[in-house]
Short mmCIF file of C-alpha atoms and ligand atoms in Angstrom, two decimals:
data_model
loop_
_atom_site.label_atom_id
_atom_site.label_comp_id
_atom_site.label_asym_id
_atom_site.label_seq_id
_atom_site.Cartn_x
_atom_site.Cartn_y
_atom_site.Cartn_z
CA MET K 1 -47.12 37.55 200.55
CA SER K 2 -47.60 33.84 200.18
CA GLU K 3 -49.40 31.28 197.91
CA THR K 4 -52.57 32.70 199.65
CA ASN K 5 -52.13 35.76 197.58
CA ILE K 6 -54.04 34.15 194.71
CA GLY K 7 -57.46 35.88 194.63
CA LYS K 8 -56.01 39.15 195.87
CA ARG K 9 -55.98 42.46 193.85
CA LEU K 10 -53.17 42.84 191.33
CA ALA K 11 -52.75 46.09 189.35
CA VAL K 12 -50.68 45.93 186.21
CA ILE K 13 -49.68 49.54 184.89
CA GLY K 14 -48.88 49.31 181.20
CA GLY K 15 -50.43 46.80 178.66
CA GLY K 16 -47.37 46.08 176.51
CA PRO K 17 -45.84 42.66 175.91
CA GLY K 18 -44.62 42.82 179.60
CA GLY K 19 -47.88 43.98 181.11
CA TYR K 20 -50.68 42.14 179.14
CA PRO K 21 -49.19 38.57 179.34
CA ALA K 22 -48.52 39.06 183.06
CA ALA K 23 -52.19 40.38 183.55
CA PHE K 24 -53.44 37.45 181.51
CA LEU K 25 -51.42 34.84 183.49
CA ALA K 26 -52.40 36.23 186.91
CA ALA K 27 -56.06 36.22 185.83
CA ASP K 28 -55.87 32.63 184.72
CA MET K 29 -54.25 31.80 188.14
CA GLY K 30 -57.25 33.46 189.94
CA PHE K 31 -56.04 36.95 190.78
CA ALA K 32 -58.43 39.94 190.62
CA VAL K 33 -56.57 41.90 187.92
CA THR K 34 -56.88 45.46 186.82
CA LEU K 35 -54.89 46.49 183.81
CA ILE K 36 -54.29 50.13 183.27
CA ASP K 37 -52.92 51.62 179.84
CA LEU K 38 -53.17 54.80 177.79
CA GLU K 39 -54.52 52.99 174.66
CA ALA K 40 -58.00 51.51 174.24
CA ASN K 41 -56.54 47.97 174.11
CA PRO K 42 -53.44 46.05 175.33
CA GLY K 43 -50.52 45.86 172.95
CA GLY K 44 -48.02 48.72 174.13
CA VAL K 45 -45.22 50.11 172.14
CA CYS K 46 -44.51 46.56 170.55
CA LEU K 47 -47.95 46.15 168.93
CA PHE K 48 -49.00 49.80 168.31
CA ARG K 49 -45.63 51.52 167.31
CA GLY K 50 -42.86 48.93 167.44
CA CYS K 51 -42.22 45.27 166.63
CA ILE K 52 -45.47 44.79 164.67
CA PRO K 53 -45.96 47.79 162.40
CA SER K 54 -42.20 47.80 161.60
CA LYS K 55 -42.20 44.09 160.66
CA ALA K 56 -45.37 44.51 158.53
CA LEU K 57 -43.51 47.40 156.59
CA LEU K 58 -40.29 45.18 156.50
CA HIS K 59 -42.43 42.42 154.81
CA ILE K 60 -43.26 44.77 152.04
CA ALA K 61 -39.73 46.00 151.69
CA ARG K 62 -38.46 42.42 151.41
CA VAL K 63 -41.05 41.40 148.80
CA ILE K 64 -40.10 44.61 146.70
CA GLU K 65 -36.58 43.73 146.87
CA GLU K 66 -37.01 40.00 146.20
CA THR K 67 -39.15 40.69 142.97
CA ALA K 68 -36.40 43.04 141.79
CA GLU K 69 -33.81 40.26 142.39
CA LEU K 70 -35.77 37.57 140.40
CA ARG K 71 -34.34 39.20 137.37
CA ALA K 72 -31.18 37.12 138.05
CA CYS K 73 -33.37 33.99 138.03
CA GLY K 74 -34.94 34.99 134.73
CA VAL K 75 -38.18 36.62 135.91
CA ARG K 76 -38.76 40.34 135.50
CA PHE K 77 -41.49 42.47 137.17
CA GLU K 78 -42.32 46.04 136.28
CA PRO K 79 -41.14 48.44 138.87
CA PRO K 80 -43.67 48.61 141.88
CA ALA K 81 -46.24 51.38 142.05
CA THR K 82 -46.79 52.17 145.75
CA ASP K 83 -49.96 53.54 147.10
CA LEU K 84 -48.75 54.90 150.33
CA ALA K 85 -52.16 55.41 151.85
CA ALA K 86 -53.07 51.77 151.07
CA VAL K 87 -49.73 50.51 152.65
CA ARG K 88 -50.57 52.63 155.76
CA ALA K 89 -54.08 51.25 156.02
CA TRP K 90 -52.92 47.68 155.57
CA LYS K 91 -50.26 48.13 158.39
CA ASP K 92 -52.82 49.84 160.63
CA SER K 93 -55.34 46.90 159.97
CA VAL K 94 -52.63 44.50 161.18
CA VAL K 95 -52.18 46.49 164.39
CA ARG K 96 -56.06 46.88 164.89
CA ARG K 97 -56.62 43.09 164.35
CA LEU K 98 -53.93 42.05 166.82
CA THR K 99 -54.66 44.65 169.52
CA GLY K 100 -58.47 44.20 169.15
CA GLY K 101 -57.96 40.48 169.65
CA LEU K 102 -55.99 41.17 172.72
CA GLY K 103 -58.89 43.31 173.91
CA GLN K 104 -61.20 40.34 173.57
CA LEU K 105 -58.83 38.00 175.27
CA ARG K 106 -58.67 40.46 178.07
CA ALA K 107 -62.48 40.87 178.40
CA ALA K 108 -63.00 36.95 178.31
CA ARG K 109 -60.55 36.81 181.24
CA LYS K 110 -62.78 39.29 183.04
CA ILE K 111 -59.69 41.52 183.65
CA GLU K 112 -60.80 45.07 184.54
CA PHE K 113 -59.32 47.59 182.06
CA ILE K 114 -58.87 51.19 182.96
CA ARG K 115 -57.83 53.56 180.12
CA GLY K 116 -55.78 56.35 181.62
CA ARG K 117 -52.37 57.39 183.17
CA ALA K 118 -51.55 55.73 186.67
CA ARG K 119 -49.35 57.06 189.43
CA PHE K 120 -48.78 55.67 192.86
CA ALA K 121 -50.52 57.67 195.55
CA ASP K 122 -48.65 55.59 198.19
CA ARG K 123 -47.54 51.94 198.62
CA LYS K 124 -50.96 50.49 198.26
CA ARG K 125 -52.90 52.83 196.05
CA LEU K 126 -52.85 54.11 192.50
CA ARG K 127 -54.33 57.25 191.21
CA VAL K 128 -55.45 57.06 187.52
CA ALA K 129 -56.06 60.19 185.43
CA LEU K 130 -58.81 58.74 183.19
CA ALA K 131 -58.49 59.07 179.50
CA ASP K 132 -62.03 60.44 179.20
CA GLY K 133 -61.54 62.87 182.04
CA GLY K 134 -61.73 62.55 185.87
CA GLU K 135 -59.67 60.49 188.24
CA ARG K 136 -59.98 57.13 189.87
CA GLU K 137 -58.27 55.70 192.89
CA LEU K 138 -57.42 52.21 193.00
CA ALA K 139 -56.21 49.88 196.01
CA PHE K 140 -54.01 46.94 195.26
CA ASP K 141 -52.34 44.11 197.22
CA ALA K 142 -49.58 43.88 194.58
CA ALA K 143 -48.58 45.93 191.59
CA ILE K 144 -46.64 45.36 188.47
CA ILE K 145 -44.85 48.41 186.77
CA ALA K 146 -44.79 47.75 182.92
CA THR K 147 -44.59 51.18 181.59
CA GLY K 148 -42.14 50.45 178.81
CA SER K 149 -39.96 53.12 177.23
CA ARG K 150 -39.96 55.87 174.78
CA PRO K 151 -37.47 57.15 172.06
CA ALA K 152 -34.54 59.15 173.15
CA ALA K 153 -34.37 62.73 171.78
CA ILE K 154 -31.35 64.75 170.87
CA PRO K 155 -31.33 67.82 173.08
CA GLY K 156 -31.01 71.18 171.34
CA TRP K 157 -32.55 70.14 167.94
CA PRO K 158 -35.18 72.15 166.47
CA VAL K 159 -38.74 70.82 166.78
CA SER K 160 -39.86 70.06 163.30
CA PRO K 161 -42.48 67.75 161.87
CA ARG K 162 -39.65 66.73 159.36
CA ILE K 163 -37.71 65.43 162.28
CA MET K 164 -39.19 62.01 163.11
CA ASP K 165 -38.80 59.45 165.91
CA SER K 166 -39.54 55.77 165.22
CA THR K 167 -43.27 56.29 166.09
CA ALA K 168 -43.61 59.20 163.47
CA ALA K 169 -41.58 57.24 160.95
CA LEU K 170 -43.89 54.24 161.34
CA ASP K 171 -46.89 56.44 160.52
CA LEU K 172 -45.28 56.83 156.89
CA PRO K 173 -46.45 60.62 156.56
CA ASP K 174 -44.96 60.59 153.16
CA LEU K 175 -41.98 59.22 151.10
CA PRO K 176 -39.12 61.75 151.40
CA LYS K 177 -36.62 61.95 148.54
CA ARG K 178 -33.75 62.17 150.81
CA LEU K 179 -34.00 60.66 154.47
CA LEU K 180 -31.22 60.92 157.03
CA VAL K 181 -31.23 58.18 159.62
CA VAL K 182 -29.39 59.23 162.84
CA GLY K 183 -28.22 56.14 164.63
CA GLY K 184 -27.16 52.72 163.04
CA GLY K 185 -28.75 50.40 165.61
CA TYR K 186 -31.51 47.97 164.79
CA ILE K 187 -34.43 50.44 164.63
CA GLY K 188 -32.63 52.87 162.44
CA LEU K 189 -31.54 50.12 160.00
CA GLU K 190 -34.98 48.34 160.03
CA LEU K 191 -36.92 51.56 159.25
CA GLY K 192 -34.18 52.91 156.95
CA SER K 193 -34.43 49.77 154.92
CA VAL K 194 -38.13 50.17 154.62
CA TYR K 195 -37.94 53.75 153.32
CA ALA K 196 -35.07 52.79 150.97
CA ALA K 197 -37.18 49.86 149.55
CA LEU K 198 -40.05 52.26 149.06
CA GLY K 199 -37.72 54.71 147.09
CA ALA K 200 -36.18 57.13 149.43
CA ALA K 201 -32.50 57.88 149.11
CA VAL K 202 -31.44 56.93 152.70
CA THR K 203 -28.16 58.06 154.37
CA VAL K 204 -27.32 56.55 157.78
CA VAL K 205 -24.96 58.27 160.20
CA GLU K 206 -23.53 56.41 163.12
CA MET K 207 -21.07 57.86 165.73
CA LEU K 208 -19.37 54.48 166.47
CA PRO K 209 -16.97 52.85 163.88
CA GLY K 210 -19.62 50.17 162.98
CA LEU K 211 -23.33 49.59 162.46
CA LEU K 212 -25.21 47.62 165.12
CA PRO K 213 -22.88 47.93 168.18
CA GLY K 214 -23.44 44.93 170.34
CA ALA K 215 -23.52 42.36 167.45
CA ASP K 216 -20.34 40.44 166.36
CA ARG K 217 -18.68 42.21 163.52
CA ASP K 218 -18.61 39.17 161.18
CA LEU K 219 -22.35 38.87 161.53
CA VAL K 220 -22.84 42.53 160.64
CA ALA K 221 -20.51 42.42 157.52
CA PRO K 222 -22.88 40.73 155.08
CA LEU K 223 -25.64 43.16 156.09
CA ALA K 224 -23.33 46.14 155.83
CA LYS K 225 -22.26 45.06 152.35
CA ARG K 226 -25.88 44.69 151.07
CA LEU K 227 -26.85 48.06 152.77
CA GLU K 228 -23.98 49.87 151.01
CA LYS K 229 -25.73 48.88 147.72
CA ARG K 230 -29.27 49.72 148.89
CA LEU K 231 -28.64 52.95 150.80
CA ALA K 232 -27.43 56.23 149.41
CA ALA K 233 -24.59 56.33 152.13
CA ILE K 234 -23.57 54.97 155.44
CA ARG K 235 -21.39 57.41 157.30
CA LEU K 236 -19.65 55.74 160.32
CA GLN K 237 -17.66 57.64 163.08
CA THR K 238 -19.82 60.70 162.15
CA LYS K 239 -22.19 62.66 164.25
CA VAL K 240 -24.75 65.55 163.37
CA ALA K 241 -23.12 68.61 164.57
CA ASP K 242 -26.01 70.94 163.61
CA VAL K 243 -29.53 70.92 161.98
CA ARG K 244 -31.18 73.90 160.42
CA GLU K 245 -34.67 74.06 158.76
CA GLU K 246 -34.59 75.72 155.40
CA GLY K 247 -38.07 76.10 154.04
CA GLU K 248 -39.18 72.56 153.13
CA ALA K 249 -35.78 71.07 153.84
CA LEU K 250 -33.24 70.39 156.55
CA ARG K 251 -29.63 71.39 156.26
CA VAL K 252 -27.48 69.09 158.30
CA THR K 253 -23.84 69.59 159.31
CA LEU K 254 -22.13 66.40 159.61
CA GLU K 255 -18.84 65.90 161.68
CA THR K 256 -16.46 63.01 161.24
CA GLY K 257 -14.41 61.67 164.22
CA ASP K 258 -11.39 63.62 163.13
CA GLY K 259 -13.39 66.89 162.92
CA ARG K 260 -14.00 67.26 159.22
CA ARG K 261 -17.33 68.95 158.62
CA SER K 262 -19.62 68.81 155.61
CA GLU K 263 -23.20 69.86 154.79
CA GLU K 264 -25.98 67.88 153.38
CA VAL K 265 -29.73 68.64 152.75
CA PHE K 266 -32.41 66.17 153.51
CA ASP K 267 -36.26 66.19 153.35
CA ARG K 268 -36.64 64.27 156.74
CA ILE K 269 -34.65 62.98 159.48
CA LEU K 270 -35.28 59.80 161.53
CA VAL K 271 -33.76 60.00 164.98
CA SER K 272 -33.08 56.50 166.26
CA VAL K 273 -30.61 56.93 169.03
CA GLY K 274 -31.84 54.74 171.77
CA ARG K 275 -34.92 54.56 174.16
CA LYS K 276 -35.44 55.77 177.70
CA PRO K 277 -37.41 54.03 180.50
CA ASN K 278 -40.74 55.53 181.29
CA SER K 279 -40.10 55.72 185.09
CA GLY K 280 -40.65 59.55 185.66
CA ASP K 281 -44.12 60.88 186.61
CA LEU K 282 -45.20 57.56 188.23
CA GLY K 283 -45.11 58.76 191.78
CA LEU K 284 -42.41 56.08 192.55
CA GLU K 285 -41.12 58.17 195.47
CA ALA K 286 -44.52 57.75 197.27
CA ALA K 287 -44.20 54.03 196.80
CA GLY K 288 -40.75 53.75 197.83
CA VAL K 289 -39.51 52.29 194.63
CA GLU K 290 -36.07 53.14 193.64
CA LEU K 291 -34.41 53.81 190.28
CA ASP K 292 -30.84 53.25 189.15
CA ALA K 293 -28.48 55.86 187.58
CA ARG K 294 -30.14 55.45 184.06
CA GLY K 295 -33.66 55.77 185.18
CA PHE K 296 -34.50 52.01 185.23
CA VAL K 297 -36.46 50.60 188.09
CA LYS K 298 -34.16 48.61 190.32
CA VAL K 299 -35.30 45.00 190.49
CA ASP K 300 -34.17 41.62 192.02
CA GLY K 301 -34.14 38.24 190.30
CA GLN K 302 -37.88 37.91 190.65
CA ARG K 303 -38.44 41.49 189.33
CA ARG K 304 -39.43 42.76 192.84
CA THR K 305 -38.65 46.42 193.46
CA SER K 306 -37.47 48.05 196.64
CA ASP K 307 -41.11 47.71 197.79
CA PRO K 308 -41.82 44.11 198.48
CA ASP K 309 -45.25 44.13 196.97
CA ILE K 310 -44.41 46.10 193.76
CA TYR K 311 -42.74 44.61 190.78
CA ALA K 312 -41.29 45.92 187.52
CA ILE K 313 -40.86 44.27 184.08
CA GLY K 314 -39.93 44.88 180.65
CA ASP K 315 -38.21 48.01 179.10
CA VAL K 316 -38.69 50.02 182.39
CA ALA K 317 -36.76 47.41 184.38
CA GLY K 318 -33.62 47.38 182.30
CA GLU K 319 -31.81 46.07 179.16
CA PRO K 320 -32.28 44.36 176.86
CA MET K 321 -35.36 46.33 175.82
CA LEU K 322 -36.96 43.53 173.92
CA ALA K 323 -40.51 42.34 173.91
CA HIS K 324 -39.83 38.65 174.61
CA LYS K 325 -37.61 39.58 177.59
CA ALA K 326 -40.52 41.75 178.95
CA THR K 327 -43.00 38.80 178.54
CA HIS K 328 -40.85 36.21 180.36
CA GLU K 329 -40.01 38.67 183.17
CA GLY K 330 -43.84 39.19 183.55
CA ARG K 331 -44.35 35.45 184.11
CA ALA K 332 -41.60 35.28 186.68
CA ALA K 333 -43.00 38.42 188.52
CA VAL K 334 -46.61 36.88 188.63
CA GLU K 335 -45.31 33.47 189.90
CA ALA K 336 -43.32 35.13 192.51
CA ILE K 337 -46.44 37.28 193.45
CA ALA K 338 -48.36 34.17 193.80
CA GLY K 339 -45.81 32.88 196.34
CA ARG K 340 -44.29 30.35 194.04
CA LYS K 341 -40.42 29.74 193.61
CA ALA K 342 -39.68 31.66 190.46
CA VAL K 343 -36.76 33.66 189.23
CA PHE K 344 -35.91 35.33 185.86
CA GLU K 345 -32.43 33.94 185.02
CA PRO K 346 -32.40 32.98 181.22
CA ARG K 347 -29.22 31.49 179.86
CA ALA K 348 -29.97 33.23 176.60
CA ILE K 349 -32.11 35.98 175.30
CA PRO K 350 -32.41 36.13 171.57
CA ALA K 351 -31.70 39.37 169.58
CA VAL K 352 -32.89 39.66 166.10
CA VAL K 353 -32.48 42.46 163.53
CA PHE K 354 -35.17 42.04 160.94
CA THR K 355 -33.16 43.79 158.14
CA ASP K 356 -32.34 41.91 154.84
CA PRO K 357 -30.39 39.78 155.59
CA GLU K 358 -31.52 39.21 159.09
CA ILE K 359 -29.03 38.92 162.00
CA ALA K 360 -29.93 36.82 165.08
CA TRP K 361 -27.78 35.79 167.98
CA CYS K 362 -28.16 34.34 171.44
CA GLY K 363 -26.09 33.43 174.47
CA LEU K 364 -22.36 34.33 174.38
CA THR K 365 -21.01 36.54 171.62
CA GLU K 366 -17.43 36.33 170.23
CA THR K 367 -17.10 39.87 171.22
CA GLN K 368 -18.17 39.06 174.85
CA ALA K 369 -15.91 36.09 174.95
CA THR K 370 -12.90 38.08 173.78
CA ALA K 371 -13.62 40.97 176.21
CA GLU K 372 -13.72 38.36 179.10
CA GLY K 373 -10.70 36.51 177.88
CA ARG K 374 -13.10 33.33 177.90
CA PRO K 375 -11.80 30.46 175.82
CA VAL K 376 -14.30 29.45 173.05
CA LYS K 377 -14.16 27.25 170.19
CA VAL K 378 -15.91 28.82 167.00
CA ALA K 379 -17.45 26.84 164.17
CA LYS K 380 -18.74 28.63 161.19
CA PHE K 381 -20.80 27.03 158.36
CA PRO K 382 -21.02 29.32 155.30
CA TRP K 383 -24.32 29.47 153.46
CA ALA K 384 -22.44 29.23 150.19
CA ALA K 385 -22.35 25.66 150.94
CA SER K 386 -26.13 25.45 151.67
CA GLY K 387 -28.27 23.95 148.92
CA ARG K 388 -31.24 25.81 150.30
CA ALA K 389 -29.51 29.08 150.40
CA MET K 390 -28.57 28.54 146.71
CA THR K 391 -32.16 27.86 145.68
CA LEU K 392 -32.99 31.27 147.29
CA GLU K 393 -30.15 32.89 145.57
CA ARG K 394 -28.93 34.06 149.03
CA THR K 395 -25.54 32.63 149.76
CA GLU K 396 -23.91 35.46 151.74
CA GLY K 397 -25.02 34.23 155.13
CA PHE K 398 -23.47 32.01 157.72
CA THR K 399 -24.19 30.08 160.87
CA LYS K 400 -21.76 30.04 163.75
CA LEU K 401 -21.61 28.14 167.10
CA LEU K 402 -19.59 29.19 170.15
CA ALA K 403 -18.81 26.34 172.40
CA ASP K 404 -16.77 25.57 175.47
CA PRO K 405 -13.74 23.71 174.07
CA GLU K 406 -13.45 21.37 177.10
CA THR K 407 -17.07 20.38 177.70
CA GLU K 408 -18.35 21.03 174.14
CA ARG K 409 -21.37 22.78 175.65
CA VAL K 410 -23.10 25.17 173.32
CA LEU K 411 -22.56 28.80 174.60
CA GLY K 412 -23.65 31.01 171.78
CA VAL K 413 -25.16 30.93 168.33
CA GLY K 414 -24.97 33.57 165.68
CA ILE K 415 -26.75 33.62 162.32
CA VAL K 416 -26.89 36.03 159.44
CA GLY K 417 -28.95 35.56 156.44
CA PRO K 418 -32.69 35.54 155.39
CA GLY K 419 -34.85 33.77 158.13
CA ALA K 420 -32.09 34.05 160.76
CA GLY K 421 -34.77 35.35 163.14
CA GLU K 422 -36.75 32.20 162.71
CA MET K 423 -33.82 29.85 163.14
CA ILE K 424 -32.32 31.32 166.29
CA ALA K 425 -34.81 29.61 168.65
CA GLU K 426 -33.07 26.37 168.12
CA GLY K 427 -29.78 28.02 169.34
CA VAL K 428 -31.75 29.38 172.44
CA LEU K 429 -33.25 25.99 173.09
CA ALA K 430 -29.78 24.38 172.91
CA ILE K 431 -28.23 26.82 175.30
CA GLU K 432 -31.21 26.58 177.78
CA MET K 433 -31.06 22.70 177.77
CA GLY K 434 -27.35 22.72 178.15
CA ALA K 435 -26.90 20.84 174.83
CA LEU K 436 -23.43 19.80 173.51
CA VAL K 437 -22.36 20.53 170.02
CA SER K 438 -22.88 16.78 169.37
CA ASP K 439 -26.56 17.10 170.22
CA LEU K 440 -27.01 19.52 167.31
CA ALA K 441 -24.87 17.39 164.98
CA LEU K 442 -26.83 14.28 165.80
CA THR K 443 -30.32 15.92 165.50
CA ILE K 444 -31.74 15.21 162.00
CA HIS K 445 -32.69 18.56 160.29
CA PRO K 446 -35.09 18.48 157.34
CA HIS K 447 -33.52 18.99 153.83
CA PRO K 448 -33.23 21.22 152.06
CA THR K 449 -33.70 24.02 154.86
CA LEU K 450 -31.58 26.69 156.17
CA SER K 451 -31.98 25.12 159.59
CA GLU K 452 -29.44 22.44 158.51
CA THR K 453 -26.80 25.10 158.78
CA ILE K 454 -27.02 24.75 162.45
CA MET K 455 -26.40 21.05 162.35
CA GLU K 456 -23.54 21.58 159.66
CA SER K 457 -21.97 24.23 161.81
CA ALA K 458 -21.90 21.57 164.52
CA GLU K 459 -20.18 19.09 162.13
CA VAL K 460 -17.58 21.92 161.17
CA PHE K 461 -16.92 21.99 165.05
CA TYR K 462 -15.88 18.28 164.82
CA GLY K 463 -13.95 18.75 161.55
CA HIS K 464 -16.18 16.45 159.51
CA CYS K 465 -18.75 18.58 157.80
CA THR K 466 -20.18 17.00 154.73
CA HIS K 467 -20.36 20.13 152.47
CA THR K 468 -17.24 21.92 153.63
CA ILE K 469 -13.53 20.82 153.67
CA ALA K 470 -11.87 20.90 157.25
CA LYS K 471 -9.14 23.60 157.58
CA ALA K 472 -6.68 21.19 159.01
CA ARG K 473 -6.66 18.92 155.73
P1 FAD P 1 -44.25 48.77 176.19
O1 FAD P 1 -44.47 47.98 175.03
O2 FAD P 1 -43.42 50.13 176.03
O3 FAD P 1 -45.65 49.16 176.85
C1 FAD P 1 -45.85 49.97 177.82
C2 FAD P 1 -47.21 50.44 177.99
O4 FAD P 1 -47.39 51.29 179.18
C3 FAD P 1 -47.65 51.37 176.92
O5 FAD P 1 -48.80 51.03 176.29
C4 FAD P 1 -47.86 52.77 177.57
O6 FAD P 1 -48.92 53.62 176.94
C5 FAD P 1 -48.22 52.31 178.95
N1 FAD P 1 -47.90 53.38 179.93
C6 FAD P 1 -46.87 53.97 180.19
N2 FAD P 1 -46.91 54.86 181.35
C7 FAD P 1 -48.17 54.58 181.85
C8 FAD P 1 -48.93 55.02 182.99
N3 FAD P 1 -48.39 55.89 183.80
N4 FAD P 1 -50.24 54.65 183.15
C9 FAD P 1 -50.67 53.65 182.27
N5 FAD P 1 -50.14 53.13 181.20
C10 FAD P 1 -48.77 53.65 181.02
N6 FAD P 1 -38.63 44.29 170.43
C11 FAD P 1 -38.62 43.08 169.85
O7 FAD P 1 -38.42 42.09 170.84
N7 FAD P 1 -38.61 42.75 168.71
C12 FAD P 1 -38.84 43.68 167.68
O8 FAD P 1 -38.72 43.35 166.54
C13 FAD P 1 -38.82 45.05 168.17
N8 FAD P 1 -38.98 45.99 167.25
C14 FAD P 1 -39.31 47.25 167.72
C15 FAD P 1 -39.30 48.33 166.63
C16 FAD P 1 -39.58 49.55 167.03
C17 FAD P 1 -39.70 50.73 166.08
C18 FAD P 1 -39.55 49.78 168.60
C19 FAD P 1 -39.80 51.31 168.92
C20 FAD P 1 -39.37 48.93 169.48
C21 FAD P 1 -39.12 47.57 169.01
N9 FAD P 1 -39.00 46.53 169.95
C22 FAD P 1 -38.85 45.32 169.51
C23 FAD P 1 -38.95 46.87 171.42
C24 FAD P 1 -40.32 46.46 172.19
O9 FAD P 1 -41.34 47.21 171.49
C25 FAD P 1 -40.14 46.79 173.48
O10 FAD P 1 -39.06 46.07 173.96
C26 FAD P 1 -41.41 46.24 174.23
O11 FAD P 1 -42.56 46.98 173.71
C27 FAD P 1 -41.36 46.59 175.75
O12 FAD P 1 -42.41 46.09 176.23
P2 FAD P 1 -43.03 46.65 177.68
O13 FAD P 1 -44.18 45.92 178.13
O14 FAD P 1 -41.86 46.76 178.66
O15 FAD P 1 -43.48 48.19 177.31
#
C-alpha cells in the first residue's frame, strides 16, 4: 500500500495503549477507522486493570507511609482508618473518568467502535462476536492487532477465589491478614506494597536470587532494604511446591533452592509470574500471520506481520510489555500503513517500578554492559548529598549514568528514589538526542530538586562534583 492508503479502511483490534492511540492517529490522518474491543470504552489492560488502578492504589499506599514517617519530623498522625469500599470506589472512579474521556475522544474523531471479540476470517475480513450477541463481518484494507496480554497462571494449582491474579488483586476484594505474593517482579512488588500499606502481612517468594530480575542490583538494593522492613518476609530462591485449600485458608509448601521445605498458611495468594500474549483464538492462521515460539506475533521494524497489510503492536508483539512501548509502536505502524517512512527503533525505552522508593532506568544497564563485555564509565551521585532528598527525609536513593568512556556519550541512566519515574524522561531524552555527559553537566537544573542529581552525576563523571569528593583525591 502507498500514501494513497489514507482514506482507506483500517481495523484496530484491541483498545489498549497500543490500539487506541493508533486508532486516534489514523483517524486524525484521514483513515476510516474501526476500533474493536471487549470493553465499552478504550483503555485496555493499562487503564482498566493495570497501570492506572495500580498507581491509584500506590498513591494511597505512599501517603499512608509518608504520614507515618512524618513522626521523625515532629508530626504525628493517628493510624489511618481504611474504608475499603470507599478506596475501591475512588480507584474505580479514576478508571471510569479516564476511559469515559477516551470514549468521548473516540466519538469526536468519528471512529466506529464495535464492542466484541474479533477473529480473522481471512486476510481481508474480520468476524466479530458482538458483546450484546450476534456476529458482524468487517472488511478492511489494513489491520492492526493490539490484543495485549493476560496474566500467566501456574499450571496444576487449585482454582480458588483466594488465589488471585493482578486483576483480582486490583479489585481489593478484602484485606487479607496474610498475603503471599508469588513472583518478585514489578507487578508483585507494586501490589504487595499496596496490601502491606493497607495492613496485610505480605510475604514475597521469588525463585531467582534477587527481586526485580532485569534491573541492576545496585538499583534494587535500597528498595529491597526498605521492603524488608515493610513486608513480613522476602524469600528468595524459593518456589511454591504445593498449595492446598484448608477451609478459609491456603496451606502453602515452600521449597528453597537447596530443597528445604517448609509450610506456611495464608489467607490469599497473589500470583504475579509474568504475562502471556493474547495471540490465540484470533484466527491468525486464516490471515497468514505467524507467531514466534513464545506466542508473540512476529513483526518487522515497522510492526508489519507476515501479511503485508496486517500489523501488530504492544504486548502481543513482544517485550518489553509496557504501555508506552505499545503507544509508540502504534504510531510507527500507522505511519507505515499510510505509506510514510517510519520505523520503531528507539534507543531507549524507560522502565519504571512504582514502588517506594521507585526504580527507573533506560538505555544500557550495567548488567547488560557486563554481559556484553562492553566498556562503560559509570558515575553515581548519592542522594545523601542532595539537599532536596534531605528535605524529603529520603536520602537512600542515587542516580547513575553509564557513558561511553571514549566518546562520553550517555548510554544508560538508572535512578532509585522517590520520584525516579518522573525523572527518568530526562535520561531517555539524553540518550535519544545522543547527548554527551557534558550536556547534562552544563544544563542548568532547578534548585533544590531531585532532578539536580542527574546533573550532579554528570559532574561526578568528570571528577568535579560540588557536593561529593572525587575518589581519586
Ligand atoms: P492491552 O492494554 O492489553 O489491551 C488489549 C485490549 O485488547 C484489551 O482491552 C482487550 O480486551 C482487547 N482484546 C483482546 N483480544 C481481543 C479480541 N479478540 N477482540 C477485541 N478486543 C480484544 N505498563 C506500563 O508501562 N506502566 C505501568 O505502570 C504498568 N503497570 C501495570 C500494572 C499491572 C497490574 C499490569 C497487569 C500491567 C501493567 N503495565 C504497565 C503493562 C501495561 O498494562 C501493558 O503493557 C499495556 O496495557 C499493553 O498495551 P496493549 O495495547 O498492547 O494491550
